[in-house]
mmCIF file of C-alpha atoms in Angstrom:
data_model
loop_
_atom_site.group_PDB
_atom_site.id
_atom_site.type_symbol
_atom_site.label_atom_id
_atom_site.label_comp_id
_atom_site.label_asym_id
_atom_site.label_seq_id
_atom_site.Cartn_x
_atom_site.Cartn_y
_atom_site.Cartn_z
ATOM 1 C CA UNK Q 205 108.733 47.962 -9.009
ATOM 2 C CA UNK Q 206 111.253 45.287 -7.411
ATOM 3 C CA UNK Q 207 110.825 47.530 -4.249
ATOM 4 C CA UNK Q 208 107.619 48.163 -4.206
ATOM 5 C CA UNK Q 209 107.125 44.467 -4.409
ATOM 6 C CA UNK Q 210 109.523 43.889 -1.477
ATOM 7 C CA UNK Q 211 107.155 46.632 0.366
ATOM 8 C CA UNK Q 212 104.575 44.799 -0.055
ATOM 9 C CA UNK Q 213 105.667 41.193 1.342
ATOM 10 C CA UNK Q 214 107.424 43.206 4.179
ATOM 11 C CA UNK Q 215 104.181 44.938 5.078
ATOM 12 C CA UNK Q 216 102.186 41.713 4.807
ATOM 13 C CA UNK Q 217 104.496 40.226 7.113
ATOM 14 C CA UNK Q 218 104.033 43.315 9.628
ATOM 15 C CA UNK Q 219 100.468 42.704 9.299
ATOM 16 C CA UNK Q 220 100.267 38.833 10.870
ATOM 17 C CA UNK Q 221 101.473 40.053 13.427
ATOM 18 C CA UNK Q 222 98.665 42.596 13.778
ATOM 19 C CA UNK Q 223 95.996 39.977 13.008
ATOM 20 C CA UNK Q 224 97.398 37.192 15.546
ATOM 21 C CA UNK Q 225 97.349 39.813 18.296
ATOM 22 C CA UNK Q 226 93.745 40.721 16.948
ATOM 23 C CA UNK Q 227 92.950 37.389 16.790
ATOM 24 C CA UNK Q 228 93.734 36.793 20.546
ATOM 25 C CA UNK Q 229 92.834 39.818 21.404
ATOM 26 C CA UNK Q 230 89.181 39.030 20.315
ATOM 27 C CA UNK Q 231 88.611 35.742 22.373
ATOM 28 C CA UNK Q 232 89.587 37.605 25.864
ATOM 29 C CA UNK Q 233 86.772 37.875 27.914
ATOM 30 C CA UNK Q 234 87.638 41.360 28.892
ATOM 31 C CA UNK Q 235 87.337 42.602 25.050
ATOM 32 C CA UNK Q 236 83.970 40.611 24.441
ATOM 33 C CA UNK Q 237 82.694 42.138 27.789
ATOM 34 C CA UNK Q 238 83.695 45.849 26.518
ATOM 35 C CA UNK Q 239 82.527 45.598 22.951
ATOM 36 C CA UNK Q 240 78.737 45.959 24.942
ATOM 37 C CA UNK Q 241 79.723 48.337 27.019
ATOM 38 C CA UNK Q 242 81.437 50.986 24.491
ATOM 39 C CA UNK Q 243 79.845 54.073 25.931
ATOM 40 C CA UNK Q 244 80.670 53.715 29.217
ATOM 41 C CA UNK Q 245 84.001 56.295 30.156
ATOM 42 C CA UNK Q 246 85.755 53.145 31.932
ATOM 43 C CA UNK Q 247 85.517 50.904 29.067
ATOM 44 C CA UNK Q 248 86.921 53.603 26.377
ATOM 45 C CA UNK Q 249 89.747 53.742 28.791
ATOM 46 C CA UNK Q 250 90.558 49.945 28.661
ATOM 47 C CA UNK Q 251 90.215 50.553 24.788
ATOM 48 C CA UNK Q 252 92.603 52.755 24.527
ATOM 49 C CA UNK Q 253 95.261 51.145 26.660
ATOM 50 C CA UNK Q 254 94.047 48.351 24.602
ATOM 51 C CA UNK Q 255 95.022 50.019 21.180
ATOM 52 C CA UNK Q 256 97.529 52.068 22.321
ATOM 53 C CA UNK Q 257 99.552 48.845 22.225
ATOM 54 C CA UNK Q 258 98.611 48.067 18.620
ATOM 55 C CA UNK Q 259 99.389 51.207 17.572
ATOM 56 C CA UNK Q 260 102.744 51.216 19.328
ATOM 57 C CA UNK Q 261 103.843 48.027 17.878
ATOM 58 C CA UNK Q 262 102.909 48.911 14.445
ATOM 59 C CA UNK Q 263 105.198 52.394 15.159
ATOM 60 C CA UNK Q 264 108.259 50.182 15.882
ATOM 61 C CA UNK Q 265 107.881 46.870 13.476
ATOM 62 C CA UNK Q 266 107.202 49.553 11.012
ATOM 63 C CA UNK Q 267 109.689 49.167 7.429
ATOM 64 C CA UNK Q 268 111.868 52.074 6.983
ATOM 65 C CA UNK Q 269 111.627 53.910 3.661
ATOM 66 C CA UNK Q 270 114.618 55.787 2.040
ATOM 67 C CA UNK Q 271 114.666 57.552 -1.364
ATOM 68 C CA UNK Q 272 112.625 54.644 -3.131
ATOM 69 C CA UNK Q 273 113.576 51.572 -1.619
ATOM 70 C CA UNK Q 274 113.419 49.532 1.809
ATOM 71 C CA UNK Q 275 115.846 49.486 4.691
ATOM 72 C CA UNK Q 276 116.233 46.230 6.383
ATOM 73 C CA UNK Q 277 116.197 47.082 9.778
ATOM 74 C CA UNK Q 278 114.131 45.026 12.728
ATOM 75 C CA UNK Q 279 112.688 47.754 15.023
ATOM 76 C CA UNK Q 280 112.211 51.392 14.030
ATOM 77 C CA UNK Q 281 113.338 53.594 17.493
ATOM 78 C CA UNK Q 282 114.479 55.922 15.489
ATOM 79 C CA UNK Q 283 115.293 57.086 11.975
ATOM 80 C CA UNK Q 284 117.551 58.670 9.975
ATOM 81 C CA UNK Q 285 116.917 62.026 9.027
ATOM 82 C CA UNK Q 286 116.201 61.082 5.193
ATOM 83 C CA UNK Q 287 113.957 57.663 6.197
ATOM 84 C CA UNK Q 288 110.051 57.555 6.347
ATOM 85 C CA UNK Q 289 108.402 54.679 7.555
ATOM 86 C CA UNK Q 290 105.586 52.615 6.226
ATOM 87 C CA UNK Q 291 103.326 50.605 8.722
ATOM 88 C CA UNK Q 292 99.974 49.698 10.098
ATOM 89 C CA UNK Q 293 99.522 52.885 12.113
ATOM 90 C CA UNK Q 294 96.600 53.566 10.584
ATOM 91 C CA UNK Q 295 95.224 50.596 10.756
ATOM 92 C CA UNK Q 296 95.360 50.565 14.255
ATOM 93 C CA UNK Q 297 94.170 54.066 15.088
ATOM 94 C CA UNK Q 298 91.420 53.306 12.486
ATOM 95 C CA UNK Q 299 89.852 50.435 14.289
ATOM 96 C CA UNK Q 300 90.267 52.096 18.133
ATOM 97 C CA UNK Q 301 88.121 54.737 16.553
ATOM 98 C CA UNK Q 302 85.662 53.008 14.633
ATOM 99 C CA UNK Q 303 85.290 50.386 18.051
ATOM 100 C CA UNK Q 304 85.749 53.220 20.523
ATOM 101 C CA UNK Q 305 84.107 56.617 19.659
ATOM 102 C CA UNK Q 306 86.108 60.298 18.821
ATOM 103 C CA UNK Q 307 88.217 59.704 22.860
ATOM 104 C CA UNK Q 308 89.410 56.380 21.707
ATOM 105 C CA UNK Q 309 90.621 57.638 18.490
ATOM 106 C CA UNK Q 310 91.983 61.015 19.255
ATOM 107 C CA UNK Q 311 93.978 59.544 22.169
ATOM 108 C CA UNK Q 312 94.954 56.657 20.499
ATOM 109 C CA UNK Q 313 96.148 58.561 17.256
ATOM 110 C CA UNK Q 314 97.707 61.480 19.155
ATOM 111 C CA UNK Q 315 99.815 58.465 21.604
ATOM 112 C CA UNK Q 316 101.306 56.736 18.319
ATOM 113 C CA UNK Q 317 101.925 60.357 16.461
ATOM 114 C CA UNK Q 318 103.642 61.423 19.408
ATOM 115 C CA UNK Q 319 105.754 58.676 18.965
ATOM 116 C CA UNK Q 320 106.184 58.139 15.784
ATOM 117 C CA UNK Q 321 107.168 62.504 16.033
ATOM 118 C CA UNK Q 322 110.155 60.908 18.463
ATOM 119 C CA UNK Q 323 110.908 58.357 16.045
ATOM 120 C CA UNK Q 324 112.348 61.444 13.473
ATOM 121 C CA UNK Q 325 113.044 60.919 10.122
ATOM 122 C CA UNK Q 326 111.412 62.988 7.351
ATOM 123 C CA UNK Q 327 108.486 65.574 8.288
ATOM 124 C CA UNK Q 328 107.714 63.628 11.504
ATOM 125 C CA UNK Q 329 105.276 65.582 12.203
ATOM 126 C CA UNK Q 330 103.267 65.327 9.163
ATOM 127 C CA UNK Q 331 102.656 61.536 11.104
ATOM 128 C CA UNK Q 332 101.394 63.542 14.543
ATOM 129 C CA UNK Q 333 98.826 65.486 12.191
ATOM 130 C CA UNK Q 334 97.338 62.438 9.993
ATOM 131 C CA UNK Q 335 97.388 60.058 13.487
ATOM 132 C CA UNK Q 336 95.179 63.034 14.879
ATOM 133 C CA UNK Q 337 93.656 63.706 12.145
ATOM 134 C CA UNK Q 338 92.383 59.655 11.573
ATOM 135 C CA UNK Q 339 91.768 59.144 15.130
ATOM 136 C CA UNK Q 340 88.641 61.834 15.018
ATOM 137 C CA UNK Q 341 87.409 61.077 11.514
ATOM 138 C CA UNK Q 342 87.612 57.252 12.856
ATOM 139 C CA UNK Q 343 86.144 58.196 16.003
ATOM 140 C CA UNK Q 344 83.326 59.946 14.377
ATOM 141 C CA UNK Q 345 81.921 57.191 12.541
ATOM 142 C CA UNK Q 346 82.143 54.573 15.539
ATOM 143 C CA UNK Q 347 79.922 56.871 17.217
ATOM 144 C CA UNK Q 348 77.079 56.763 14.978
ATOM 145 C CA UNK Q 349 78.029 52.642 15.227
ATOM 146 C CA UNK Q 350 77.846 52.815 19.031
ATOM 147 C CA UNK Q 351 74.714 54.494 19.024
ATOM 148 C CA UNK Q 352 73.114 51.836 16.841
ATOM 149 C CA UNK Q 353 75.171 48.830 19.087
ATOM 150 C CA UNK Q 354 76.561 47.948 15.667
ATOM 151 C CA UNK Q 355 79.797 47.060 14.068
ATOM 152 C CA UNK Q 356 80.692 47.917 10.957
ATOM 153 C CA UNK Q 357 80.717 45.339 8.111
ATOM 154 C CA UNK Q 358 83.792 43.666 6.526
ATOM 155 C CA UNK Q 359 83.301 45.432 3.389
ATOM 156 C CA UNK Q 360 82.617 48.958 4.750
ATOM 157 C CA UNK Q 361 85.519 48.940 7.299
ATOM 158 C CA UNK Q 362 88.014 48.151 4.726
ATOM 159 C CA UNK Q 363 87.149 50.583 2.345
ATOM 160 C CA UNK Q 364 87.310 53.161 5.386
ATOM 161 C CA UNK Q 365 90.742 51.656 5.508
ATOM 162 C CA UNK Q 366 91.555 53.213 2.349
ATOM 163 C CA UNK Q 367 90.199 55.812 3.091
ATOM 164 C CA UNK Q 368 92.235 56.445 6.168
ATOM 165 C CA UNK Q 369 95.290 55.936 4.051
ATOM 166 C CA UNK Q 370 94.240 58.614 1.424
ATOM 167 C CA UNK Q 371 93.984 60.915 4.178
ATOM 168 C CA UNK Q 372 97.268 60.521 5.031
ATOM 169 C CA UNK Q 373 98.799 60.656 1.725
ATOM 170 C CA UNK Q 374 96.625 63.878 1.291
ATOM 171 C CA UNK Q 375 98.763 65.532 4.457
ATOM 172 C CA UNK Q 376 102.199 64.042 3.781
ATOM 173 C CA UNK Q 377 101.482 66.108 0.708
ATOM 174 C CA UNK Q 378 100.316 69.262 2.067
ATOM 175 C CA UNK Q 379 102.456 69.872 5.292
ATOM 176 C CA UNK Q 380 106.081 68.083 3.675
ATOM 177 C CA UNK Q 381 108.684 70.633 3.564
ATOM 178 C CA UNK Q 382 109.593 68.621 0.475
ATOM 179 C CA UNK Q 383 106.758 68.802 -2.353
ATOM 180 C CA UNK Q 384 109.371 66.340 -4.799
ATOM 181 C CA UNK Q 385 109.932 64.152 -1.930
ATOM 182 C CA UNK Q 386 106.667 63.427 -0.294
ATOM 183 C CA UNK Q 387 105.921 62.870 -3.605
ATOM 184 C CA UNK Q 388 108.066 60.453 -4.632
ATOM 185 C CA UNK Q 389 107.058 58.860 -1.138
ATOM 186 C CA UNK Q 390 103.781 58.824 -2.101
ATOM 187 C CA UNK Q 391 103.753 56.968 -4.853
ATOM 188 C CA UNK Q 392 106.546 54.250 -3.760
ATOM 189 C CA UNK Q 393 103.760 53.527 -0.186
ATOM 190 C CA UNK Q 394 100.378 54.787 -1.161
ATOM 191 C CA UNK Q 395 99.457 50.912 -2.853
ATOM 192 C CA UNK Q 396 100.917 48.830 -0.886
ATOM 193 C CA UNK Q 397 99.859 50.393 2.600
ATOM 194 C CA UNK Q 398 96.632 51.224 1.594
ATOM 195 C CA UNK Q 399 96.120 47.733 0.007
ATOM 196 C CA UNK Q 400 97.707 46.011 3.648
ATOM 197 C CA UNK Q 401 95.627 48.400 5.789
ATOM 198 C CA UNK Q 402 92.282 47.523 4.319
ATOM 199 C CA UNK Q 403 92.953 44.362 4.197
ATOM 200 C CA UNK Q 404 94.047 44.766 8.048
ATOM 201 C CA UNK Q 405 90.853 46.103 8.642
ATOM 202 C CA UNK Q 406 88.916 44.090 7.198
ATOM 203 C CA UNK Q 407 90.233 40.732 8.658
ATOM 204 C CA UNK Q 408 90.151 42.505 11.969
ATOM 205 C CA UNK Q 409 86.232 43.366 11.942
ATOM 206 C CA UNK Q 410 85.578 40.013 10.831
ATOM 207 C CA UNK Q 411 87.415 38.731 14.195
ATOM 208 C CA UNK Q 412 84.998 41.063 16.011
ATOM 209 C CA UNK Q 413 81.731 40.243 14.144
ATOM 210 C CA UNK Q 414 82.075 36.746 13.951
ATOM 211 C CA UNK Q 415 82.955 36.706 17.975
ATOM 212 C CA UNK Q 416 79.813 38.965 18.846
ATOM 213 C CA UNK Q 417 77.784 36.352 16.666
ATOM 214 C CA UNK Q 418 78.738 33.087 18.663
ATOM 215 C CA UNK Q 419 78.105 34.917 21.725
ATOM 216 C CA UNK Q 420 75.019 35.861 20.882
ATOM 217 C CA UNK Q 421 73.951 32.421 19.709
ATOM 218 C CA UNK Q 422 75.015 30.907 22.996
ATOM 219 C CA UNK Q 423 72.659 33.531 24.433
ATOM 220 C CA UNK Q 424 69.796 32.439 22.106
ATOM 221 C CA UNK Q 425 70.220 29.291 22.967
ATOM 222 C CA UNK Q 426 70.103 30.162 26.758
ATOM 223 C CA UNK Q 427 67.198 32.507 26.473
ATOM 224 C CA UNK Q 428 65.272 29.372 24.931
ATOM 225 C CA UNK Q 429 66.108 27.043 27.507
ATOM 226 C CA UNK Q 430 64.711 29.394 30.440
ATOM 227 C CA UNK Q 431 62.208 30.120 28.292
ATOM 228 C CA UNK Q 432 61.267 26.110 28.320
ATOM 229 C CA UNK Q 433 62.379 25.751 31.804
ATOM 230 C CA UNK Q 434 59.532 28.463 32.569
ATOM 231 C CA UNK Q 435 56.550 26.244 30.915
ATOM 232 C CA UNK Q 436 57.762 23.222 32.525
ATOM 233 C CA UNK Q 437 57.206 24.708 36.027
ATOM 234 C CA UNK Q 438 53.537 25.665 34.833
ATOM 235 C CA UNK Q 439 52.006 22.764 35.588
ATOM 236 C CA UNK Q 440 53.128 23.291 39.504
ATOM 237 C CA UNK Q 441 51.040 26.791 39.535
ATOM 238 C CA UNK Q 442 47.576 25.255 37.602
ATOM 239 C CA UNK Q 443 45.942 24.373 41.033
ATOM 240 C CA UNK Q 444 47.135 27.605 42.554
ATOM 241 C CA UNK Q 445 50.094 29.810 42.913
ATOM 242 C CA UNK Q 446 51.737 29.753 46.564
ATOM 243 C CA UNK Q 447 54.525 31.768 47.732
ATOM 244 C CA UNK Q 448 56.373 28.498 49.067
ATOM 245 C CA UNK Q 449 56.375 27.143 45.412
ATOM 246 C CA UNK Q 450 56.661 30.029 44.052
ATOM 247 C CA UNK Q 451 59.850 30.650 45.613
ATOM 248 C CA UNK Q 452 61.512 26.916 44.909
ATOM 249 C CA UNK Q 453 60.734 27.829 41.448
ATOM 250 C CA UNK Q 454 62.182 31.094 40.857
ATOM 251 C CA UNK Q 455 64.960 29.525 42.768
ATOM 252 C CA UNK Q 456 65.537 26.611 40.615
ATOM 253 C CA UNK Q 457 65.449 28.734 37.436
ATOM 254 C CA UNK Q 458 68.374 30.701 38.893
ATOM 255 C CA UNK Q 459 70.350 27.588 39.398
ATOM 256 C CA UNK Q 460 69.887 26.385 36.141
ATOM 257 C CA UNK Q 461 70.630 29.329 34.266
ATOM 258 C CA UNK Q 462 72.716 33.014 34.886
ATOM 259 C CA UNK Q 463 70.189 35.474 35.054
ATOM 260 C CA UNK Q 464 69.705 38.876 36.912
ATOM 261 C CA UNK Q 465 66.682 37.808 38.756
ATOM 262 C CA UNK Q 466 63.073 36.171 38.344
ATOM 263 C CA UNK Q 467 60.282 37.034 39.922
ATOM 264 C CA UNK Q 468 56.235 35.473 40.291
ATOM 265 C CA UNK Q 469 53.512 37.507 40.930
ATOM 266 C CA UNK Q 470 49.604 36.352 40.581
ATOM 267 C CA UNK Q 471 47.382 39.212 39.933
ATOM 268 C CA UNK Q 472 48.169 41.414 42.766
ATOM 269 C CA UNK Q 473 50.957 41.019 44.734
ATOM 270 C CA UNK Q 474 54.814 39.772 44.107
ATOM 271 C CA UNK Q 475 54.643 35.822 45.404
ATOM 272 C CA UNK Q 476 58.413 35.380 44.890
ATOM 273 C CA UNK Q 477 61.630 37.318 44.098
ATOM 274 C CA UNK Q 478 64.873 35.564 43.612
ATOM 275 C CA UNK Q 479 68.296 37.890 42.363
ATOM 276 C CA UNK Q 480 69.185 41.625 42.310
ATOM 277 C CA UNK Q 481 66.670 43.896 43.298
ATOM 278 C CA UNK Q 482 65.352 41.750 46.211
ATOM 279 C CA UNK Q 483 65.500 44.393 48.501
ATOM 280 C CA UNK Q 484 62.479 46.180 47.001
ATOM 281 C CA UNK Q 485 60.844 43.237 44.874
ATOM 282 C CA UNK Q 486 59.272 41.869 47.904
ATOM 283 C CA UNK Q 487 57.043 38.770 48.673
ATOM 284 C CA UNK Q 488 54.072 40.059 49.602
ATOM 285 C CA UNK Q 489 54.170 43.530 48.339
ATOM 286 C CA UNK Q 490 52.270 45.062 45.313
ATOM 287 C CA UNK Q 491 53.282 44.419 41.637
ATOM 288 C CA UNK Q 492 55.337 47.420 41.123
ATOM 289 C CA UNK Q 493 56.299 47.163 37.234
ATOM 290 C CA UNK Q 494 53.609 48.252 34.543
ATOM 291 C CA UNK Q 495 55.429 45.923 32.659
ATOM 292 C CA UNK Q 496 53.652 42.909 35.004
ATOM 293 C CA UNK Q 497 50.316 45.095 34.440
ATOM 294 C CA UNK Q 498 50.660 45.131 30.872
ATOM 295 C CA UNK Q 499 50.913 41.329 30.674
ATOM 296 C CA UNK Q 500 47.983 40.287 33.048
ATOM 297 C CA UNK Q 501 45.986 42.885 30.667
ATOM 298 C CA UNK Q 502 47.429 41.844 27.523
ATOM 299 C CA UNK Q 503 48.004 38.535 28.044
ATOM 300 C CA UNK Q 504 50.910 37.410 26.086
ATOM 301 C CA UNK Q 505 54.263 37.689 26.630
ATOM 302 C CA UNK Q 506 56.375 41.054 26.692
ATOM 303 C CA UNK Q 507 59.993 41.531 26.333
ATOM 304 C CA UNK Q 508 61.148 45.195 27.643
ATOM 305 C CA UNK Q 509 64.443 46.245 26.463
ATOM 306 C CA UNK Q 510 65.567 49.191 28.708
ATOM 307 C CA UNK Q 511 64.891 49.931 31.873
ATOM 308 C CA UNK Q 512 62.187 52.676 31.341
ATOM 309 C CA UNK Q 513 60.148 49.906 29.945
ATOM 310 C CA UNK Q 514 60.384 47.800 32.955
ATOM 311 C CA UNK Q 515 58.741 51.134 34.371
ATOM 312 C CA UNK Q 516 59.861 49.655 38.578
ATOM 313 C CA UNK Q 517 58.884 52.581 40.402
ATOM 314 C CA UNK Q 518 62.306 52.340 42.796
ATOM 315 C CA UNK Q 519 64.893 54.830 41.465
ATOM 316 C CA UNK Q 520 67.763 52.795 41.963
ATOM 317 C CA UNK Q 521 66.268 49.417 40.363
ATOM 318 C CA UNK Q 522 69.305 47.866 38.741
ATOM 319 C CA UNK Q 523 67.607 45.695 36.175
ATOM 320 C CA UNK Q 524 67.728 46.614 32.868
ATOM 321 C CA UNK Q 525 65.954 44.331 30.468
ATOM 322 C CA UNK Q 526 63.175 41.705 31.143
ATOM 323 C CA UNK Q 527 60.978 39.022 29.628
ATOM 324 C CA UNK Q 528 57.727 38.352 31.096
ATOM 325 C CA UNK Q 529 55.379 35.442 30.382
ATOM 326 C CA UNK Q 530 51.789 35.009 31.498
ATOM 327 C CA UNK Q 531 50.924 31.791 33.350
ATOM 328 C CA UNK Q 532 47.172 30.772 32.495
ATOM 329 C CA UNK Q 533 44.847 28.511 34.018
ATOM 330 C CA UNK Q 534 41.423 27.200 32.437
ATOM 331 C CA UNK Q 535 40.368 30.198 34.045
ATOM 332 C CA UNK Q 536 42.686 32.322 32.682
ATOM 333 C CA UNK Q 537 45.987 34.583 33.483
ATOM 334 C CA UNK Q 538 46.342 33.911 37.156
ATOM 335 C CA UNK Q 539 49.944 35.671 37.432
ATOM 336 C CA UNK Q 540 53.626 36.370 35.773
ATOM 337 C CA UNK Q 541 56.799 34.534 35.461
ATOM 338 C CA UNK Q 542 59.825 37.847 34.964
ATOM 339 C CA UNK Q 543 62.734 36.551 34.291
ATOM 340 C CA UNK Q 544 65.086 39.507 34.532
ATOM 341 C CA UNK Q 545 68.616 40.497 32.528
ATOM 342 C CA UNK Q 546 71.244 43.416 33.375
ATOM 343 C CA UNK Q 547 71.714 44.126 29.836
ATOM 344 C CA UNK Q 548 68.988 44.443 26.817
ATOM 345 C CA UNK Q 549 72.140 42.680 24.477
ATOM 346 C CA UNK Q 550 71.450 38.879 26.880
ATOM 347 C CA UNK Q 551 68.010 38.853 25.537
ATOM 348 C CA UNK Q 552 69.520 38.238 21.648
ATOM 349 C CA UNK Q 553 67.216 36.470 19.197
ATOM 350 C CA UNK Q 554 64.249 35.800 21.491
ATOM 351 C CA UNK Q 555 61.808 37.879 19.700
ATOM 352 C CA UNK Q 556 62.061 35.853 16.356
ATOM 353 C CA UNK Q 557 62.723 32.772 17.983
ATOM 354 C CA UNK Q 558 59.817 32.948 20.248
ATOM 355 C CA UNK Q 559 57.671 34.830 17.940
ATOM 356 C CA UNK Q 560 56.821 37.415 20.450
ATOM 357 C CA UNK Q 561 56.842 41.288 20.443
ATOM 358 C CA UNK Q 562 58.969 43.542 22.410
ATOM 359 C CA UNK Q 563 57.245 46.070 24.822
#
């Protein structure tokens, strides 16, 4: 028990050092710019250089394991023939996955097997076939989380943890050349590293969640200020909408806040275009979204969240996510103020803050 104890603190020790790399890792701007952009093939590459690292580090600060006790040794290259290894490998593989998608965590779990196979010891490649093995099952489930632009909650990802950590128990079991040993392996690690490694997890979705939430308050709180930026302009347009004005307007929202582009039109025609896209969003030319059609028909504002629902008839239109607003007269809706995003994630809380609908 003294071991298992010593294990333990060793293994909580190994995991600070997983966290305060998480912990930076999450503020980066790089990783908050990928965790929006996890199906693209370029980002899953930068996540997997990304974890490869974790899972590296966790191979060599790992604590080496010997016939029921700990080995006191600083960095695990490589291991005596008896020695296993307990660590945060799966940890690490576990959350590439789960962040990632089935490439992440296949690559990611077959780079650290591969070297934790060099690292030797007992059954090393039992380790190769549980990395592999986690990596897909991890992968798996971030997909269906990718798909729905979530991330898993605290709760769920470290119980997947454990689960993780079962698995491997489960195949140090089944492909040890040594039933008696992996055995008696198995029950000196199996609590402490499947304690550590939900735990891990756990503290390490947390970083994530609670990152994506600021940044998606900050956008709120953006969103809001175009949006009253936008209906202190209206009083400009109430005698008449100009393409002069119209222009110093749609010029002055883009200097007061990042957006993509925004665009006036009265009933007809585009009277100003400011931002990407301006090579086809014309002054002068004909409304070319149904999404401007819709308004002037329905009225009230829209918010499209893709770029089908923009509906611009140009193939190559880069915008991808819009909110337009109606601007009314006594007489009416005399045209529409777009104010255009590249991404469907900057528009955030709008819809229940402004109490409008999407498209």
């Amino acid at each position: 028990m003294a071991d298992m104890v010593d294990l333990f603190i060793m293994m909580v020790e190994r995991l600070g050092l997983i966290i305060l790399m998480a912990y930076i890792l999450v503020q980066t701007r790089l990783f908050k710019g990928v965790l929006y952009r996890r199906r693209d093939l370029s980002t899953q590459l930068i996540l997997v250089a990304i974890f490869t690292v974790f899972a590296l580090i966790s191979n060599l600060n790992g604590v080496e394991v010997q016939a029921g006790s700990v080995v006191y040794r600083p960095i695990l290259t490589k291991l005596a023939p008896a020695s296993s290894m307990a660590n945060t490998r799966a940890l690490t593989i576990g959350i590439s996955g789960i962040i990632g998608g089935p490439l992440v965590g296949v690559s990611v779990g077959g780079i650290s097997g591969i070297v934790r196979y060099l690292q030797g010891g007992l059954d090393p490649h039992v380790y190769l076939i549980s990395s592999l093995l986690i990596g897909l099952v991890s992968g798996l489930l971030g997909q269906v989380y990718i798909q729905k632009r979530q991330i898993p909650t605290i709760l769920f990802g470290g119980l997947v943890a454990g689960a993780f950590e079962l698995v491997q128990m489960a195949v140090i079991l089944i492909a040890s050349s040594r039933l008696d040993q992996a055995l008696s392996l198995v029950q000196f690690i199996i609590l402490p590293m499947t304690a550590i490694n939900s735990l891990g997890m756990g503290i390490f979705l947390a970083f994530i969640r609670s990152s994506q939430e600021r940044q998606l308050m900050d956008r709120a709180v953006q969103t809001q200020d175009v949006l009253a930026m936008a209906n202190a302009t209206l009083p400009h347009f109430r005698q008449g909408l100009a393409i002069e004005s119209c222009s110093k307007a749609a010029q002055e929202i883009m200097n007061y806040i990042k957006l993509a582009a925004v665009s006036i039109t009265d009933k007809e025609k585009i009277l100003a275009h400011v931002g990407l896209a301006d090579d086809h969003h014309k002054p002068g030319s004909p409304i070319m979204t149904r999404l401007s059609k819709q308004v002037l028909e329905g009225k009230e504002v829209v918010i499209a969240r893709s770029k089908a629902e923009i509906a611009c008839g140009h193939p190559d239109c880069p915008l991808q996510a819009a909110i337009v607003v109606p601007l009314k007269t006594k007489e009416g809706v005399v045209g529409t103020l777009k104010l255009y995003f590249e991404s469907s994630q900057d528009l955030t809380f709008v819809e229940k803050k402004s109490g409008r609908r999407s498209r």
